[in-house]
mmJSON file of the N, C-alpha and C atoms, coordinates in Angstrom:
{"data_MODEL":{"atom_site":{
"group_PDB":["ATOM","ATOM","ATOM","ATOM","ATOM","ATOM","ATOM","ATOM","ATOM","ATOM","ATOM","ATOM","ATOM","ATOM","ATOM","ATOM","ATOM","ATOM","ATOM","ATOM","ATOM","ATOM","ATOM","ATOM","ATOM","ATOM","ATOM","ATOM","ATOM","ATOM","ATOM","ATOM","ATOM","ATOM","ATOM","ATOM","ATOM","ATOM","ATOM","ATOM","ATOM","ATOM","ATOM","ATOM","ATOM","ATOM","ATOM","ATOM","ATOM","ATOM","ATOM","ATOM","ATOM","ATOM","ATOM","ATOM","ATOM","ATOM","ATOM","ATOM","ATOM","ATOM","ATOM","ATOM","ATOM","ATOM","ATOM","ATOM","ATOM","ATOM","ATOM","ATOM","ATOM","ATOM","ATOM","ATOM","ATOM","ATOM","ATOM","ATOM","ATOM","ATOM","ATOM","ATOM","ATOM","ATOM","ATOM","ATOM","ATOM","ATOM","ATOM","ATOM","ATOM","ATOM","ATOM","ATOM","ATOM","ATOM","ATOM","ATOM","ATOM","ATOM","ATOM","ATOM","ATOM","ATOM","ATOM","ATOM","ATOM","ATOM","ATOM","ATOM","ATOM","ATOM","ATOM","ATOM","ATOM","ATOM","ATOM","ATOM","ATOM","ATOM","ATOM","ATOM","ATOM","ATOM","ATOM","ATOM","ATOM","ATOM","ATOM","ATOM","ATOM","ATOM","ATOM","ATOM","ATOM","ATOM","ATOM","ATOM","ATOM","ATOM","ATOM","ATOM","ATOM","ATOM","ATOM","ATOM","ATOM","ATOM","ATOM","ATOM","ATOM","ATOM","ATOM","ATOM","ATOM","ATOM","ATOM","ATOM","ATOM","ATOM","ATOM","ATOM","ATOM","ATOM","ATOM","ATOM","ATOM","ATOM","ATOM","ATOM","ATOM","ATOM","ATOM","ATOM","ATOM","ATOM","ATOM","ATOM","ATOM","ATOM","ATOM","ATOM","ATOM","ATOM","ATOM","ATOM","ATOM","ATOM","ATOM","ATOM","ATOM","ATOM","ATOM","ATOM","ATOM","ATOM","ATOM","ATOM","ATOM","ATOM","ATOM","ATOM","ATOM","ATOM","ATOM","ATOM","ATOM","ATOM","ATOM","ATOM","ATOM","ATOM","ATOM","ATOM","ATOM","ATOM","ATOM","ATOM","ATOM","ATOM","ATOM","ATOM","ATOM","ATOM","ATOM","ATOM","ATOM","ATOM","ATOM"],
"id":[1,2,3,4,5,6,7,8,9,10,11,12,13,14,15,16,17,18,19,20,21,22,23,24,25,26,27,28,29,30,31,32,33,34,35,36,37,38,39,40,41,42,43,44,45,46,47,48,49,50,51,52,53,54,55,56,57,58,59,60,61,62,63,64,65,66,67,68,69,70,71,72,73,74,75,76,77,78,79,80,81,82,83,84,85,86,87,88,89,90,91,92,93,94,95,96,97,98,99,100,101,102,103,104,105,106,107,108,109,110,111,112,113,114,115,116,117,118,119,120,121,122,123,124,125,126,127,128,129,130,131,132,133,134,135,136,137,138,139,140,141,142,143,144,145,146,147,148,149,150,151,152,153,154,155,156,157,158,159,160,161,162,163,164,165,166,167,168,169,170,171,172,173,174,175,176,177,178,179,180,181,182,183,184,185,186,187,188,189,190,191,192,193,194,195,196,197,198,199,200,201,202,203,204,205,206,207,208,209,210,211,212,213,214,215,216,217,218,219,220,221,222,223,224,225,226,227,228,229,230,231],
"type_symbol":["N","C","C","N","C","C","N","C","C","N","C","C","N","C","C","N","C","C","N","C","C","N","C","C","N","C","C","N","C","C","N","C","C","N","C","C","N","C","C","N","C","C","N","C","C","N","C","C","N","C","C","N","C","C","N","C","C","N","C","C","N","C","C","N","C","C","N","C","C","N","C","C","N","C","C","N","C","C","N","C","C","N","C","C","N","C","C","N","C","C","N","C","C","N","C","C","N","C","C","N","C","C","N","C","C","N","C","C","N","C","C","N","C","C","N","C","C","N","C","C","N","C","C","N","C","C","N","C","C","N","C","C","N","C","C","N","C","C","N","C","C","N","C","C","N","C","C","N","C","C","N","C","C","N","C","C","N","C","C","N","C","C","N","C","C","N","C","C","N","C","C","N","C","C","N","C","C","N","C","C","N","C","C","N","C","C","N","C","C","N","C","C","N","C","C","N","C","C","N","C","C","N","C","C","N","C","C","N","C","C","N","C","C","N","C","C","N","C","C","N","C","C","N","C","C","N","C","C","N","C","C"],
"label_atom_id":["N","CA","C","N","CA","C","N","CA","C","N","CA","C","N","CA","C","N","CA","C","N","CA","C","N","CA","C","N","CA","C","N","CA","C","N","CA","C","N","CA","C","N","CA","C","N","CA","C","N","CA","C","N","CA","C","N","CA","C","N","CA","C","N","CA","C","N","CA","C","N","CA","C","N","CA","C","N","CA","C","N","CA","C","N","CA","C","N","CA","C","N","CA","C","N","CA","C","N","CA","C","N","CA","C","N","CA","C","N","CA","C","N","CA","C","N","CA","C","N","CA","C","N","CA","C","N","CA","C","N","CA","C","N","CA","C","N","CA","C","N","CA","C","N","CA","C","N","CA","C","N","CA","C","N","CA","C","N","CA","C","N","CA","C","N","CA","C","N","CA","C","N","CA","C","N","CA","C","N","CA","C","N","CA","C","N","CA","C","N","CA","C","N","CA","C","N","CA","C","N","CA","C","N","CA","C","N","CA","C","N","CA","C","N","CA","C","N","CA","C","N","CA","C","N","CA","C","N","CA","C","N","CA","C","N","CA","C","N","CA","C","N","CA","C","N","CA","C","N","CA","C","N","CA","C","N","CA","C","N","CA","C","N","CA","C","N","CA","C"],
"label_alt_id":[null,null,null,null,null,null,null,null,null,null,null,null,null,null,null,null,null,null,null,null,null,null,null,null,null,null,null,null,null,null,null,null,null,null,null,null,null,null,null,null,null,null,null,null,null,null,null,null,null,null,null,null,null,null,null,null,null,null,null,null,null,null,null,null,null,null,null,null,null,null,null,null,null,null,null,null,null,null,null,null,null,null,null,null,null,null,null,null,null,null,null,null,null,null,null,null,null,null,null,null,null,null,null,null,null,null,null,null,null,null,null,null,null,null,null,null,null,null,null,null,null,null,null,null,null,null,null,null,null,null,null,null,null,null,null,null,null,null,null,null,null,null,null,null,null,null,null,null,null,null,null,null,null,null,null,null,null,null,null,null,null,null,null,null,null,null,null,null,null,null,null,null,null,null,null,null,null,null,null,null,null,null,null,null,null,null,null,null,null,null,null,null,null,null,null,null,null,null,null,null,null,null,null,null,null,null,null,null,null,null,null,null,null,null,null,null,null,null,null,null,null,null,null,null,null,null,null,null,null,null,null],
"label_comp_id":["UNK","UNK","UNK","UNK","UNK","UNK","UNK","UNK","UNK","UNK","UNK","UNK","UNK","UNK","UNK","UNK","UNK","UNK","UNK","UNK","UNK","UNK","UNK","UNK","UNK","UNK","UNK","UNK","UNK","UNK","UNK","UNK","UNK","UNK","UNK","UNK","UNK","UNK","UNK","UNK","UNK","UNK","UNK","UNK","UNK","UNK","UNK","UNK","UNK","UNK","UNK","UNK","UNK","UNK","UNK","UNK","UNK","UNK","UNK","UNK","UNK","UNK","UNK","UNK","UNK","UNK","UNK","UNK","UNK","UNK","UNK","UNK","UNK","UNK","UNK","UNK","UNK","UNK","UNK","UNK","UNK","UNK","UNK","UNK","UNK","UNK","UNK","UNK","UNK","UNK","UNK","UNK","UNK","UNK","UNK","UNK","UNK","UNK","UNK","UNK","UNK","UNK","UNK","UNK","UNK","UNK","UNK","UNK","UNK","UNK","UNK","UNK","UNK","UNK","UNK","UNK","UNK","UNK","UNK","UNK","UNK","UNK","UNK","UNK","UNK","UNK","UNK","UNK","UNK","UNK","UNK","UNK","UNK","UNK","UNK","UNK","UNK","UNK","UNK","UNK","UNK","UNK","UNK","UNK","UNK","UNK","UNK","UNK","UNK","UNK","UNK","UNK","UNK","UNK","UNK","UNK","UNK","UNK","UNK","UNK","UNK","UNK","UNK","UNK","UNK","UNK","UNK","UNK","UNK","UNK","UNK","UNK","UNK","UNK","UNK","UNK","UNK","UNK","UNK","UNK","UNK","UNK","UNK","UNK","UNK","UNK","UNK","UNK","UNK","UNK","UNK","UNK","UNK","UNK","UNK","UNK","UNK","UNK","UNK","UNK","UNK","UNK","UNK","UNK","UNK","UNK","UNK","UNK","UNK","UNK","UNK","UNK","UNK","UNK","UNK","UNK","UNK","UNK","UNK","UNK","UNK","UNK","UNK","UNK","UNK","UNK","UNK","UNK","UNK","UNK","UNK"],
"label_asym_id":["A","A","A","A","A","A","A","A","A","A","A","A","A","A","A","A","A","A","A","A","A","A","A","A","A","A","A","A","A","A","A","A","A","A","A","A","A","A","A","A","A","A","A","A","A","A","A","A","A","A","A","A","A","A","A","A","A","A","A","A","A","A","A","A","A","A","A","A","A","A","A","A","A","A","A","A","A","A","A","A","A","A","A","A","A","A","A","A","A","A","A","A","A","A","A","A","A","A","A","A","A","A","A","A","A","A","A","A","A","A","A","A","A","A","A","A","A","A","A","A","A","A","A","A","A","A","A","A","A","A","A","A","A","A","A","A","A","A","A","A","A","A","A","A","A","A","A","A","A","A","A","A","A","A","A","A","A","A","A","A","A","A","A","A","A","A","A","A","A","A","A","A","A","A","A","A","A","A","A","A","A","A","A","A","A","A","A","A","A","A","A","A","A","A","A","A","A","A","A","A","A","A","A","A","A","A","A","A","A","A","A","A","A","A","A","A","A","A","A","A","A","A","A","A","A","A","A","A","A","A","A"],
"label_entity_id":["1","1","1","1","1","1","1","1","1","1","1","1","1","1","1","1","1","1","1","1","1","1","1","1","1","1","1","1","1","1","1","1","1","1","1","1","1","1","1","1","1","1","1","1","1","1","1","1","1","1","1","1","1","1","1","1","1","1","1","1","1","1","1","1","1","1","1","1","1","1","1","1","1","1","1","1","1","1","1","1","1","1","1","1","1","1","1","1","1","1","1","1","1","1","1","1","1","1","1","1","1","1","1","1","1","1","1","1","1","1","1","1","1","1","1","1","1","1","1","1","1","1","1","1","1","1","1","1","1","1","1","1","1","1","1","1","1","1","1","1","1","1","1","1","1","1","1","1","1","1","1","1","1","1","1","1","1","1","1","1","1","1","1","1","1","1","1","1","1","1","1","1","1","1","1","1","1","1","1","1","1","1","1","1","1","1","1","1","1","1","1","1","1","1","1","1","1","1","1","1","1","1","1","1","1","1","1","1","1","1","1","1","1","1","1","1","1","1","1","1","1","1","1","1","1","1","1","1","1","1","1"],
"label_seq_id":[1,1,1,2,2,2,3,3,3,4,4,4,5,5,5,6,6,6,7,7,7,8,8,8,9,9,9,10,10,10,11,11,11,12,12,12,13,13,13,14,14,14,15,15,15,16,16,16,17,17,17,18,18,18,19,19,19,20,20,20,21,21,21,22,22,22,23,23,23,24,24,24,25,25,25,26,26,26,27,27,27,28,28,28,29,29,29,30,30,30,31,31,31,32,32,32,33,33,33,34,34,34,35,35,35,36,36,36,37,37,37,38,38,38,39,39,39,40,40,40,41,41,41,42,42,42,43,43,43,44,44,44,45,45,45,46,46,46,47,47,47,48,48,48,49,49,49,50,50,50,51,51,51,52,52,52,53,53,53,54,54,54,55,55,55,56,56,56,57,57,57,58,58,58,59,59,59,60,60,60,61,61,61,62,62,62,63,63,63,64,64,64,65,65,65,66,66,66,67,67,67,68,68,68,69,69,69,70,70,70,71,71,71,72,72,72,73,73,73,74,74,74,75,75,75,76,76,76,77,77,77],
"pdbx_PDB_ins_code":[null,null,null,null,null,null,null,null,null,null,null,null,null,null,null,null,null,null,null,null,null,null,null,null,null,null,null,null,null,null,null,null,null,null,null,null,null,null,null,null,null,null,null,null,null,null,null,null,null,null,null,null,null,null,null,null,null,null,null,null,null,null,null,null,null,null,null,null,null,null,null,null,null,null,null,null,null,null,null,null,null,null,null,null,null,null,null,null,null,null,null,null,null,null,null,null,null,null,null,null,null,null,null,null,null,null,null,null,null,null,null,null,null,null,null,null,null,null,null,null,null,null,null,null,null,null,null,null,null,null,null,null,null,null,null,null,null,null,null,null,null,null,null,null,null,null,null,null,null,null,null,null,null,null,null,null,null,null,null,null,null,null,null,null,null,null,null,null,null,null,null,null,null,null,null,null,null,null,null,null,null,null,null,null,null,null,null,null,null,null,null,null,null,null,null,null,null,null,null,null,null,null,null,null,null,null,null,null,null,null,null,null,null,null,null,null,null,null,null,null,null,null,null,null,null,null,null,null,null,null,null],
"Cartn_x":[55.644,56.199,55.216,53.848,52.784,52.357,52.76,51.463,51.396,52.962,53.105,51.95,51.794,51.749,50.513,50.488,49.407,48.388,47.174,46.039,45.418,45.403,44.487,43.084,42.53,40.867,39.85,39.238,38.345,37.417,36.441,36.024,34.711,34.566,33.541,34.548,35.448,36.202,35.182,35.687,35.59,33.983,33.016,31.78,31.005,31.747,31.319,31.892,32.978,33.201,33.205,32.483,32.061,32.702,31.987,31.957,32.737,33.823,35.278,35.854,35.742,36.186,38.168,38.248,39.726,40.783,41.593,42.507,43.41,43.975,44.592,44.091,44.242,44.621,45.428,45.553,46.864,46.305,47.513,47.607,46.726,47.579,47.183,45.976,45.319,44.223,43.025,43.286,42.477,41.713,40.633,40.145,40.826,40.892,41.415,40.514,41.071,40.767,41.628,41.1,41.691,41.232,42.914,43.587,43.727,43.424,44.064,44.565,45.591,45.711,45.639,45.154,44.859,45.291,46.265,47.184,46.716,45.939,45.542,45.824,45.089,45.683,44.693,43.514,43.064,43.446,44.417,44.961,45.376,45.032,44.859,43.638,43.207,42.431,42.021,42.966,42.431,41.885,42.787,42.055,40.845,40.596,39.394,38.089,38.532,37.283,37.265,38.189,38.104,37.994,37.782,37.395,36.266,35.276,34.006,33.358,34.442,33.417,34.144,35.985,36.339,35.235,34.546,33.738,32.446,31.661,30.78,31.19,31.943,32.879,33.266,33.423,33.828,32.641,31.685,30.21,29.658,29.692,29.316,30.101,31.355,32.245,32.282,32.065,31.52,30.451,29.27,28.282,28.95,29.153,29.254,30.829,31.649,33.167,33.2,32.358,32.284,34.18,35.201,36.374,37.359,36.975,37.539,37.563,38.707,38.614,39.899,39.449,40.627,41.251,42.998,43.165,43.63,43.523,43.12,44.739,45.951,46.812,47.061,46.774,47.035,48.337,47.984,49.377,48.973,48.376,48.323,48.892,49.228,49.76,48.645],
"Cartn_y":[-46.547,-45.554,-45.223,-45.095,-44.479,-45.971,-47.29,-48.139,-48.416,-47.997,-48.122,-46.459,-45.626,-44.168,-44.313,-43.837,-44.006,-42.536,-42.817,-41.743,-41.416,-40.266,-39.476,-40.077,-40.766,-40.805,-39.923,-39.722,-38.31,-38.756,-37.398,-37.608,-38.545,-38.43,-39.292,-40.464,-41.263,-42.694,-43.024,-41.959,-42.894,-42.844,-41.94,-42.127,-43.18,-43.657,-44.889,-46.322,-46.323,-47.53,-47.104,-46.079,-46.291,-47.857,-48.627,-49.589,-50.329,-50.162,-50.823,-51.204,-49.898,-50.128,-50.808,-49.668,-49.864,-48.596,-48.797,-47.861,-47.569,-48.146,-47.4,-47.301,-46.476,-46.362,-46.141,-47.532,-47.359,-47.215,-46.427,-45.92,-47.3,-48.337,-49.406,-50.279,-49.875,-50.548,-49.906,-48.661,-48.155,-48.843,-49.18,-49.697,-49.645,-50.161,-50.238,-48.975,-48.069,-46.866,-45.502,-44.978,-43.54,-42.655,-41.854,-41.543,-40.308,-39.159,-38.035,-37.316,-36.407,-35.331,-34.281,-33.906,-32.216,-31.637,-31.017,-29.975,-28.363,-28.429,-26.975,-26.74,-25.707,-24.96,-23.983,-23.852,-22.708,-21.569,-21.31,-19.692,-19.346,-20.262,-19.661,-19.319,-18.045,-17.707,-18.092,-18.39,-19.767,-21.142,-21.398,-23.111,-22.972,-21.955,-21.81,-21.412,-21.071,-20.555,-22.003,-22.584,-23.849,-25.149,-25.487,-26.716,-26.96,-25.893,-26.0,-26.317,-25.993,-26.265,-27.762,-28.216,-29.751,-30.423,-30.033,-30.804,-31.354,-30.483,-30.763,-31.859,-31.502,-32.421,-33.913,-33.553,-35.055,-36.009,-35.1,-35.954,-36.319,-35.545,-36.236,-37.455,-37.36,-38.229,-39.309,-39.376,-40.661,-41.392,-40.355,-41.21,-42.248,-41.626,-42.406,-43.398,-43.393,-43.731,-44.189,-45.104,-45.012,-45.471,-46.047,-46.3,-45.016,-44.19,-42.545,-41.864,-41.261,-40.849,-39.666,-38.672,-37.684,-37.556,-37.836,-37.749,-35.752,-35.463,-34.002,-33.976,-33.396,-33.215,-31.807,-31.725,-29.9,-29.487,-28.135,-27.243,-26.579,-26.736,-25.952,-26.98,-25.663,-26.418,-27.442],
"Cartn_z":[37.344,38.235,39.36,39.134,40.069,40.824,40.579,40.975,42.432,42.867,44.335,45.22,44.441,45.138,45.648,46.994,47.786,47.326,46.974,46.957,48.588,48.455,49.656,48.825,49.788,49.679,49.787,48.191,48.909,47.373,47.192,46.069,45.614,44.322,43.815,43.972,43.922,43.5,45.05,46.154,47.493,47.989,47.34,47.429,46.704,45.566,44.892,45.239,46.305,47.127,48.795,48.806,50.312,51.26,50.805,51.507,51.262,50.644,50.621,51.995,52.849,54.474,54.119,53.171,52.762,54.05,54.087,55.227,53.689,52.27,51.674,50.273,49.425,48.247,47.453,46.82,45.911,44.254,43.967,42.3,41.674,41.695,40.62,41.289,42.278,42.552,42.24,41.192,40.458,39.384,38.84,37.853,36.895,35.873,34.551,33.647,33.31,32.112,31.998,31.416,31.7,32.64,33.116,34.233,33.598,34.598,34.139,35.68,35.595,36.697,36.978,37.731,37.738,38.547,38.342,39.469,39.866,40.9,40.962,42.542,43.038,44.22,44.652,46.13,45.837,45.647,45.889,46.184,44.548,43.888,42.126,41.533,41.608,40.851,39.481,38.546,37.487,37.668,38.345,39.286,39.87,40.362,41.082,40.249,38.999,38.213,37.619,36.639,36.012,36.668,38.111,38.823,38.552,38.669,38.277,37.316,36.432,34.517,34.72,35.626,35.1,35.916,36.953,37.763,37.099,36.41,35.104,34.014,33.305,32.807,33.058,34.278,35.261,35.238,35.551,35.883,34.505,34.01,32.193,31.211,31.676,31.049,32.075,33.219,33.654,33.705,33.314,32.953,31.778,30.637,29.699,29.485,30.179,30.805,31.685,33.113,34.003,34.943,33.387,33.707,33.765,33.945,33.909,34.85,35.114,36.979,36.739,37.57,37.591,39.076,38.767,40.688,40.466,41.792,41.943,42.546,42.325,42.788,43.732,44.9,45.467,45.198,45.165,45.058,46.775,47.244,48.471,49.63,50.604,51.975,52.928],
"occupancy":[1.0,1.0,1.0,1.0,1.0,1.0,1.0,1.0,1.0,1.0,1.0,1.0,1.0,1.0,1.0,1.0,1.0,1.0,1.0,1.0,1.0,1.0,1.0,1.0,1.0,1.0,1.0,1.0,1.0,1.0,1.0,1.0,1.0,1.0,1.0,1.0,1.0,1.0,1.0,1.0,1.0,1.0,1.0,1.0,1.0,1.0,1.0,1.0,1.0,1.0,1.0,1.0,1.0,1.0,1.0,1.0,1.0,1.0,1.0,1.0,1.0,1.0,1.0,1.0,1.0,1.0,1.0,1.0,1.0,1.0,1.0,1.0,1.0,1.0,1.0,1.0,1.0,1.0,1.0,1.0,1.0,1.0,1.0,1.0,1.0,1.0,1.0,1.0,1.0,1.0,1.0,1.0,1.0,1.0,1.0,1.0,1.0,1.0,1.0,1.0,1.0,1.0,1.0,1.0,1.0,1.0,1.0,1.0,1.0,1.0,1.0,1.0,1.0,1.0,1.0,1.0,1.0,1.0,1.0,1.0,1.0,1.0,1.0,1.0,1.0,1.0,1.0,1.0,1.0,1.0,1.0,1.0,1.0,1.0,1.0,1.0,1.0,1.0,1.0,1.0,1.0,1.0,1.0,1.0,1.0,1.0,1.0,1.0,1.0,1.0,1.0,1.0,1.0,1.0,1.0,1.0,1.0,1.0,1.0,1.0,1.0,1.0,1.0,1.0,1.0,1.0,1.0,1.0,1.0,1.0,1.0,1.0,1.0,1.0,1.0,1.0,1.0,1.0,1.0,1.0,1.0,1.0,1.0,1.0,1.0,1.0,1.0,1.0,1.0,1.0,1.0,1.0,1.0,1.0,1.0,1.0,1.0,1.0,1.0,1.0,1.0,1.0,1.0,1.0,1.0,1.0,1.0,1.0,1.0,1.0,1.0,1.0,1.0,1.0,1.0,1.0,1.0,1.0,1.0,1.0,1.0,1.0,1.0,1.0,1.0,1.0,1.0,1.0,1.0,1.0,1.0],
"B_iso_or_equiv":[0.0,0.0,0.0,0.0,0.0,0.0,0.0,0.0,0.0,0.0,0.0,0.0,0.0,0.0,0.0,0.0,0.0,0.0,0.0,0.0,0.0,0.0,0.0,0.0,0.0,0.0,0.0,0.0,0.0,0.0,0.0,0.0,0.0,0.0,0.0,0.0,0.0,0.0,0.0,0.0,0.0,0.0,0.0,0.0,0.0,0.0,0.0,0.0,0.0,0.0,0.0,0.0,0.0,0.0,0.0,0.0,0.0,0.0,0.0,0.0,0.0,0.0,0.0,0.0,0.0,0.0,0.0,0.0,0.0,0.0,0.0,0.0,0.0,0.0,0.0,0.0,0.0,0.0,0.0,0.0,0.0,0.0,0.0,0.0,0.0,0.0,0.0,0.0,0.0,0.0,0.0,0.0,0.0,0.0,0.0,0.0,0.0,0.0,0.0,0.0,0.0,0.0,0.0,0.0,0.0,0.0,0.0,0.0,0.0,0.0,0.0,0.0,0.0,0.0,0.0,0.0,0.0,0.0,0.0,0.0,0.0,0.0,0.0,0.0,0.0,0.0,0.0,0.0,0.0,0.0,0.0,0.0,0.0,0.0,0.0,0.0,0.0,0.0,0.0,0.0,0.0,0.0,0.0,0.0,0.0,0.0,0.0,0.0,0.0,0.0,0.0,0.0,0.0,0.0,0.0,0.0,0.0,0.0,0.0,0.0,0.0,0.0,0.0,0.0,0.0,0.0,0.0,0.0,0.0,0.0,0.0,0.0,0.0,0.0,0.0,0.0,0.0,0.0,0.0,0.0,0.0,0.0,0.0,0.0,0.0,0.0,0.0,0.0,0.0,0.0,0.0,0.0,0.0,0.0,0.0,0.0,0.0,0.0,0.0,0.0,0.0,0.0,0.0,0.0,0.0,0.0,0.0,0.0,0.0,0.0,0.0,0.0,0.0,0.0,0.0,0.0,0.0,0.0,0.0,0.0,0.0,0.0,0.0,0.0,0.0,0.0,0.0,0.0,0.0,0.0,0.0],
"pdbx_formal_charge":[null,null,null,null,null,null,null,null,null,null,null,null,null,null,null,null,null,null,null,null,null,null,null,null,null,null,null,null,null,null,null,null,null,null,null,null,null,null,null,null,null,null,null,null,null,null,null,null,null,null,null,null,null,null,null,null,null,null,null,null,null,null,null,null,null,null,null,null,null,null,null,null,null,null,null,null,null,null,null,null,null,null,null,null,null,null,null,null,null,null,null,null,null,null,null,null,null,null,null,null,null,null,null,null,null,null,null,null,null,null,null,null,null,null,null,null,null,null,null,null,null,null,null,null,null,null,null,null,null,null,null,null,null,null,null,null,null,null,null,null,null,null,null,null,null,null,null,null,null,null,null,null,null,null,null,null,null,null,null,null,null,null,null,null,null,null,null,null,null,null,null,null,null,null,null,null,null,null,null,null,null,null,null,null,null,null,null,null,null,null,null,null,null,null,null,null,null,null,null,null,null,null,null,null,null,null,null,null,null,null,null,null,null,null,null,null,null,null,null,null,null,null,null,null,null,null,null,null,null,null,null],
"auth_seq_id":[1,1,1,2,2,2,3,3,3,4,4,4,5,5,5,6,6,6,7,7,7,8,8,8,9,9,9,10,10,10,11,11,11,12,12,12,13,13,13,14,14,14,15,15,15,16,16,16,17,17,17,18,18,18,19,19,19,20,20,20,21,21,21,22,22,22,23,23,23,24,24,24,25,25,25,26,26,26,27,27,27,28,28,28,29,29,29,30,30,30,31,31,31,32,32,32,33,33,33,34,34,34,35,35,35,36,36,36,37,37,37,38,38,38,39,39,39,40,40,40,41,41,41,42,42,42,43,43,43,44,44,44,45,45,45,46,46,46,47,47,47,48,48,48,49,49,49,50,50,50,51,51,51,52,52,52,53,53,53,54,54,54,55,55,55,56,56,56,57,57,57,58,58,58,59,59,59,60,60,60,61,61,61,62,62,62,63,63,63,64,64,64,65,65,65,66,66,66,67,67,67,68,68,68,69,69,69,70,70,70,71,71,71,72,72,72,73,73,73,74,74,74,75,75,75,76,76,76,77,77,77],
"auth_comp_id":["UNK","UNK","UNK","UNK","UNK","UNK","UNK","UNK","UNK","UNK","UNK","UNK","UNK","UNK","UNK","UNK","UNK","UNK","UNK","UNK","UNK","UNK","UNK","UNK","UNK","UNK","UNK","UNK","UNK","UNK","UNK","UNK","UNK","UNK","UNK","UNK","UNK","UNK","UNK","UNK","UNK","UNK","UNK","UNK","UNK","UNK","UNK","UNK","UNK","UNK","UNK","UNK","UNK","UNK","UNK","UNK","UNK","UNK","UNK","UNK","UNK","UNK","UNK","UNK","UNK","UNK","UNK","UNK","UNK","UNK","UNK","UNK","UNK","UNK","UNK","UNK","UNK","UNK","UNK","UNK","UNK","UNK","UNK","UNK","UNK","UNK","UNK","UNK","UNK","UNK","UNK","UNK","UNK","UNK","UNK","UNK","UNK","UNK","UNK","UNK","UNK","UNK","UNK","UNK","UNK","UNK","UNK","UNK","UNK","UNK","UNK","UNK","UNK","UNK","UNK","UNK","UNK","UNK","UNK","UNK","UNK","UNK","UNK","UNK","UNK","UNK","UNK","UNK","UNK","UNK","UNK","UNK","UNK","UNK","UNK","UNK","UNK","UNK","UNK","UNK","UNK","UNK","UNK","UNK","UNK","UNK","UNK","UNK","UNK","UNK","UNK","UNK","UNK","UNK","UNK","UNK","UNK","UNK","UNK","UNK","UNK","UNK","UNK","UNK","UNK","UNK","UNK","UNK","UNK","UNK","UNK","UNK","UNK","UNK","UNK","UNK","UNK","UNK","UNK","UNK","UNK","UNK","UNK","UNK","UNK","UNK","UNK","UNK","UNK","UNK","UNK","UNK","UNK","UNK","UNK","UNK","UNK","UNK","UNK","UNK","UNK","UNK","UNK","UNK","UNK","UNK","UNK","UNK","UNK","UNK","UNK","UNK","UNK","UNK","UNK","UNK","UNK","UNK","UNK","UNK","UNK","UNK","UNK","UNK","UNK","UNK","UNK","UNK","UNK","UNK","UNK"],
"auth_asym_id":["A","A","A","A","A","A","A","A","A","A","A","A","A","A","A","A","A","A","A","A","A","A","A","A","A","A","A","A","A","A","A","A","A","A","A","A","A","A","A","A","A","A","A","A","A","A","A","A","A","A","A","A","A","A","A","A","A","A","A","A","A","A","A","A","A","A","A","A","A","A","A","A","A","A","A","A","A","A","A","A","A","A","A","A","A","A","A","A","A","A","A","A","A","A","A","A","A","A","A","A","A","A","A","A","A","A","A","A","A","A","A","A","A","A","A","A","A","A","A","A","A","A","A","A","A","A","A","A","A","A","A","A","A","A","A","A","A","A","A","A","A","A","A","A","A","A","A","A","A","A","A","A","A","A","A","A","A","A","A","A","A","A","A","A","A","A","A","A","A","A","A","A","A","A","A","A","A","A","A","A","A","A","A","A","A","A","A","A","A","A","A","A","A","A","A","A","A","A","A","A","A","A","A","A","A","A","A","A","A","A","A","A","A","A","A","A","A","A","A","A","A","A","A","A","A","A","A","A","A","A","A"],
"auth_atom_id":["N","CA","C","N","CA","C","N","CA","C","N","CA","C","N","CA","C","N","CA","C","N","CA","C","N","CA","C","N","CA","C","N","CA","C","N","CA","C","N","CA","C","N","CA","C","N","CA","C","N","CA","C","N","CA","C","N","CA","C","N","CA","C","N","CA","C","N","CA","C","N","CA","C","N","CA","C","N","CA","C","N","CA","C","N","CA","C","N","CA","C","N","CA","C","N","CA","C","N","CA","C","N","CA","C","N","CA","C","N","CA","C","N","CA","C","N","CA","C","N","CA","C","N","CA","C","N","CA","C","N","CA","C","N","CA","C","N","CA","C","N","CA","C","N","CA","C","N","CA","C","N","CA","C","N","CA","C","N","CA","C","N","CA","C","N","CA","C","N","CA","C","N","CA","C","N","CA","C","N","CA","C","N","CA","C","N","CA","C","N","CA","C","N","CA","C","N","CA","C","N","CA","C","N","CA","C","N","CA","C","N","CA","C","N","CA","C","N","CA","C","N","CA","C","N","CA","C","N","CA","C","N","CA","C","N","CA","C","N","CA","C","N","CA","C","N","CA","C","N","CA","C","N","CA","C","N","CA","C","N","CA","C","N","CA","C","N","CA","C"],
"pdbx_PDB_model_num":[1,1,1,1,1,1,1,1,1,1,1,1,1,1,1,1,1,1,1,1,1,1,1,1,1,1,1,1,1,1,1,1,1,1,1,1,1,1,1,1,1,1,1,1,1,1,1,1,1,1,1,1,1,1,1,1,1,1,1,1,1,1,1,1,1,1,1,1,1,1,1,1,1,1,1,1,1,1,1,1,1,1,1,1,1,1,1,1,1,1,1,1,1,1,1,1,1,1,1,1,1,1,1,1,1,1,1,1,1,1,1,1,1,1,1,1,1,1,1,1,1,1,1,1,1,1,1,1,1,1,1,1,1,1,1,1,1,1,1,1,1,1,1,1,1,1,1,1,1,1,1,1,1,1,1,1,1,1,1,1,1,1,1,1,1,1,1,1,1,1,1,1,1,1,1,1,1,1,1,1,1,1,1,1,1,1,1,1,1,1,1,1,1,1,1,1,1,1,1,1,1,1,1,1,1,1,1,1,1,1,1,1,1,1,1,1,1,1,1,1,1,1,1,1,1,1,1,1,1,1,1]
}}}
């Protein structure tokens, strides 16, 4: 269902292929591992306290996962 969906480039994925010199990202040209999504929004005061502890999180489970990547879905305009 997702492999066509184009990703906004941002993030650790696009600081670790910098030099791709890609114009898209697609869903399935993601590495092979686990995928998770995270739907938040600033204007939520929960999202905004818990980005920070998933951001910790993020960086630890890729050390040891380096096939593990979270796409960040906005709820904002």
């Amino acid at each position: 269902v997702l492999k066509d969906i184009e990703l906004q480039p941002c993030g650790t994925y696009l600081q670790e292929h910098a030099g791709d010199n890609k114009q898209r990202y697609v869903y399935a040209e993601l590495p092979e591992g686990v995928k998770g999504f995270y739907f938040s929004a600033n204007w939520c005061p929960p999202c905004r306290a818990f980005t920070p502890q998933l951001a910790e999180v993020y960086r630890l489970l890729r050390k040891r996962e380096p096939g593990f990547e979270i796409i960040f879905v906005s709820s904002d305009r």
